[in-house]
CSV table of C-alpha atoms in Angstrom, one decimal:
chain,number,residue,atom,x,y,z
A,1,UNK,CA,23.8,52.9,-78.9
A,2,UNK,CA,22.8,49.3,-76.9
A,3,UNK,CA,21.0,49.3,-73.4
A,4,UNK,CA,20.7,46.5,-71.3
A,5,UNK,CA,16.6,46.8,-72.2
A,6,UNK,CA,17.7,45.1,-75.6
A,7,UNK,CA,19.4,42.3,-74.2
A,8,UNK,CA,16.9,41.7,-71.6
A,9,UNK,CA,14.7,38.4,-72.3
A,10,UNK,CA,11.1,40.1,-73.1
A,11,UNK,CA,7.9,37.9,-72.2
A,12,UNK,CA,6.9,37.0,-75.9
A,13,UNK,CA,7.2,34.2,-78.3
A,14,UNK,CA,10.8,34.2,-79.2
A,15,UNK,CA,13.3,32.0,-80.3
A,16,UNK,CA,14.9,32.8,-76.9
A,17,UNK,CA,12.0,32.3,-74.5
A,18,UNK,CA,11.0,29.0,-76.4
A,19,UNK,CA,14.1,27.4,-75.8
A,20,UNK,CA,14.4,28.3,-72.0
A,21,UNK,CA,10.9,27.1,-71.9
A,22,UNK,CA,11.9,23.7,-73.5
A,23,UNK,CA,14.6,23.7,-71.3
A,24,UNK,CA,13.4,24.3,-68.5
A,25,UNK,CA,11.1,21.5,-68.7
A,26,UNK,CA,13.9,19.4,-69.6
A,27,UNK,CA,16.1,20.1,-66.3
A,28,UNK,CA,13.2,20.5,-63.8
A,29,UNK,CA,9.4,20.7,-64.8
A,30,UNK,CA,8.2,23.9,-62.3
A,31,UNK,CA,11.0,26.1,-64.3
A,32,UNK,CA,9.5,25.3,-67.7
A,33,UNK,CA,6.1,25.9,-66.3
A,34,UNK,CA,7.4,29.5,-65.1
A,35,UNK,CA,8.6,30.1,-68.1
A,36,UNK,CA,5.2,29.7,-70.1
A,37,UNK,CA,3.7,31.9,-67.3
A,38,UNK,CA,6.1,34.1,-67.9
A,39,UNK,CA,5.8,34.2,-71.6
A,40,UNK,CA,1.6,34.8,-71.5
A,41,UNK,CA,1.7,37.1,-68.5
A,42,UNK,CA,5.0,38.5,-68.2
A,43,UNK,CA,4.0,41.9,-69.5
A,44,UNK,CA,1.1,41.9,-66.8
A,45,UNK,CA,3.5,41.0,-63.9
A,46,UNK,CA,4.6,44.3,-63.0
A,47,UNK,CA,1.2,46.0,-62.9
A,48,UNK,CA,0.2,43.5,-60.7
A,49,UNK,CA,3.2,43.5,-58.3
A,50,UNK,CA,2.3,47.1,-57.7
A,51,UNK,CA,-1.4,46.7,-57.4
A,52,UNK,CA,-0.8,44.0,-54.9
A,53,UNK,CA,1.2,46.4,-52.9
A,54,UNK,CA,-1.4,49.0,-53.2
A,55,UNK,CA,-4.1,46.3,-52.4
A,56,UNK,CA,-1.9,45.4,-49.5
A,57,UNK,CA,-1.0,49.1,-48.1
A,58,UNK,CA,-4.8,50.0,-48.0
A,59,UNK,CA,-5.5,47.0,-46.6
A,60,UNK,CA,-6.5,46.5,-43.2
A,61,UNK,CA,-5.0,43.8,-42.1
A,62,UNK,CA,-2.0,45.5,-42.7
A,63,UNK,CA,-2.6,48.0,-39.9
A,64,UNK,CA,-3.2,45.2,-37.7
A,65,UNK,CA,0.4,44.0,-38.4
A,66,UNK,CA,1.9,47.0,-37.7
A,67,UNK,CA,0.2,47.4,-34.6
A,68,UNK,CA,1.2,44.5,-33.5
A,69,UNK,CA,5.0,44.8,-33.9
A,70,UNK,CA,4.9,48.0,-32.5
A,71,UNK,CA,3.4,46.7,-29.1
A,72,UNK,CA,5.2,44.8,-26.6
A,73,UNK,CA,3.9,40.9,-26.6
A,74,UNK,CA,0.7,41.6,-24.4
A,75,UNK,CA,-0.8,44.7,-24.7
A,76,UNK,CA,-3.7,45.9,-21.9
A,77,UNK,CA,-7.0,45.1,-22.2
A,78,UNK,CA,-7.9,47.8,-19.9
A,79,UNK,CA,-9.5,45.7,-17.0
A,80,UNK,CA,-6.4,46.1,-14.6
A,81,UNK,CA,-7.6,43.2,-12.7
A,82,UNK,CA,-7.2,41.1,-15.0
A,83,UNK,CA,-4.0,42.8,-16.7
A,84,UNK,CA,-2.6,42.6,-13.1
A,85,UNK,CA,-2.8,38.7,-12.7
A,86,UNK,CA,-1.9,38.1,-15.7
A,87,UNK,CA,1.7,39.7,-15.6
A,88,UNK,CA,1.6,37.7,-12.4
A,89,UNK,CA,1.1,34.5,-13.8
A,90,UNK,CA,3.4,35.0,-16.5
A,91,UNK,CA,6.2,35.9,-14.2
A,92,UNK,CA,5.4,32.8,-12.1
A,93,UNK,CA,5.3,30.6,-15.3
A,94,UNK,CA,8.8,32.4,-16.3
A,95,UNK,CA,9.8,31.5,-12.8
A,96,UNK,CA,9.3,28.1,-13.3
A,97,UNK,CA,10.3,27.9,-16.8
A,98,UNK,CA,14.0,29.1,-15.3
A,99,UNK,CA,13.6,25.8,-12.6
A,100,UNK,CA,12.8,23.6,-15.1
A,101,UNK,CA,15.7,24.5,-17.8
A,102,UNK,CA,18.0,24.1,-13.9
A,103,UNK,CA,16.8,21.0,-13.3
A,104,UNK,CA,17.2,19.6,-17.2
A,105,UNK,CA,21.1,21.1,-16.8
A,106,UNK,CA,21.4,19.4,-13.8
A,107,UNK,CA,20.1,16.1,-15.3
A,108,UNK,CA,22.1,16.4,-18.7
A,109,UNK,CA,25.0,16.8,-16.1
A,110,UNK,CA,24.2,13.3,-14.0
A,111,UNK,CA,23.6,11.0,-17.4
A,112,UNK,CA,26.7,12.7,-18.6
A,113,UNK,CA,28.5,11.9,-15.2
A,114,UNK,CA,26.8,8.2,-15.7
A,115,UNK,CA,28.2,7.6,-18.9
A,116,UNK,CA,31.5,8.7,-18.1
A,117,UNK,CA,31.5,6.6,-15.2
A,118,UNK,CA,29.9,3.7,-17.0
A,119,UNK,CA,32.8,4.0,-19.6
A,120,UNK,CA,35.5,4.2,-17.2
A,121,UNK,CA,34.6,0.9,-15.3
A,122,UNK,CA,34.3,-0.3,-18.7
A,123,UNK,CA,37.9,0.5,-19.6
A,124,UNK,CA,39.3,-0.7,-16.3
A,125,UNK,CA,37.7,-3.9,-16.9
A,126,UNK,CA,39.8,-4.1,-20.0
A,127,UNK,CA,42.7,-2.8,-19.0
A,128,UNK,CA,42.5,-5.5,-16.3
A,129,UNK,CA,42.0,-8.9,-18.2
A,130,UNK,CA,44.9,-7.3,-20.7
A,131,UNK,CA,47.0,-7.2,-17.9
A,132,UNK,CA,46.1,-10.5,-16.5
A,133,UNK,CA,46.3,-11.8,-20.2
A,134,UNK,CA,50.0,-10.7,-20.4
A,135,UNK,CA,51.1,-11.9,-17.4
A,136,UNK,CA,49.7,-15.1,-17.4
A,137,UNK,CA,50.9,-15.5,-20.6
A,138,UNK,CA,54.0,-14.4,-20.0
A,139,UNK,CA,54.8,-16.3,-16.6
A,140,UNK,CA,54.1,-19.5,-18.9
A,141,UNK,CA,56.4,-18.7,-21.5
A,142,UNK,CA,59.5,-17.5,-19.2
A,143,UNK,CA,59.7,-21.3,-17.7
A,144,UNK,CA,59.9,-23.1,-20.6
């Protein structure tokens, strides 16, 4: 009976694990490197990935995290005073942000506008001294 445990590449000095060492220094130098860490330490890895997340559930700063993406962006600092101006000023600022993002559509719109009309007068030019170019140069040619 074979389980996909034999075939899996074990972190020890094998045959196997020497050669994607070598080669992994060959194609890209990082990859060879993580391959010799994983051939010293490999067996220590997963201990260590669930200490960390032991480490990591205990830890404090953790609780902070989740406290903060379970309150809204500002949360109240209990002096209402202050809280009050506050969602007053950022409602201005959002006010003005709005304005601002107008008045940059608006402008995008007049250089757009600009360039359009720049191009056109640009083209008519050309169109015009073609025009002059063929019929000049074909009133000449007709006499003849």
């Amino acid at each position: 009976m074979t389980t996909t445990k034999s075939c899996m590449i074990k972190p020890a000095w094998t045959p196997v694990t020497i050669g994607l060492m070598v080669l992994g220094f060959v194609v890209f130098w990082p990859l060879g490197l993580a391959m010799l860490a994983y051939i010293l330490w490999g067996d220590r890895f997963e201990g260590m990935a669930r200490d960390a997340k032991d480490h990591w559930r205990g830890s404090q700063l953790k609780g902070a995290f989740d406290q903060m993406s379970n309150t809204t962006a500002y949360a109240r600092t209990g002096n209402v005073a202050f809280d009050d101006y506050r969602e007053r000023e950022l409602k201005r600022l959002e006010e003005e942000r709005a304005k601002l993002d107008a008045m940059r559509a608006d402008f995008d719109d007049f250089l757009r506008e600009l360039r359009r009309a720049r191009d056109q007068e640009e083209f008519d030019r050309f169109m015009a001294k073609a025009n002059r170019g063929r019929t000049s140069g074909g009133g000449e040619a007709a006499p003849s």
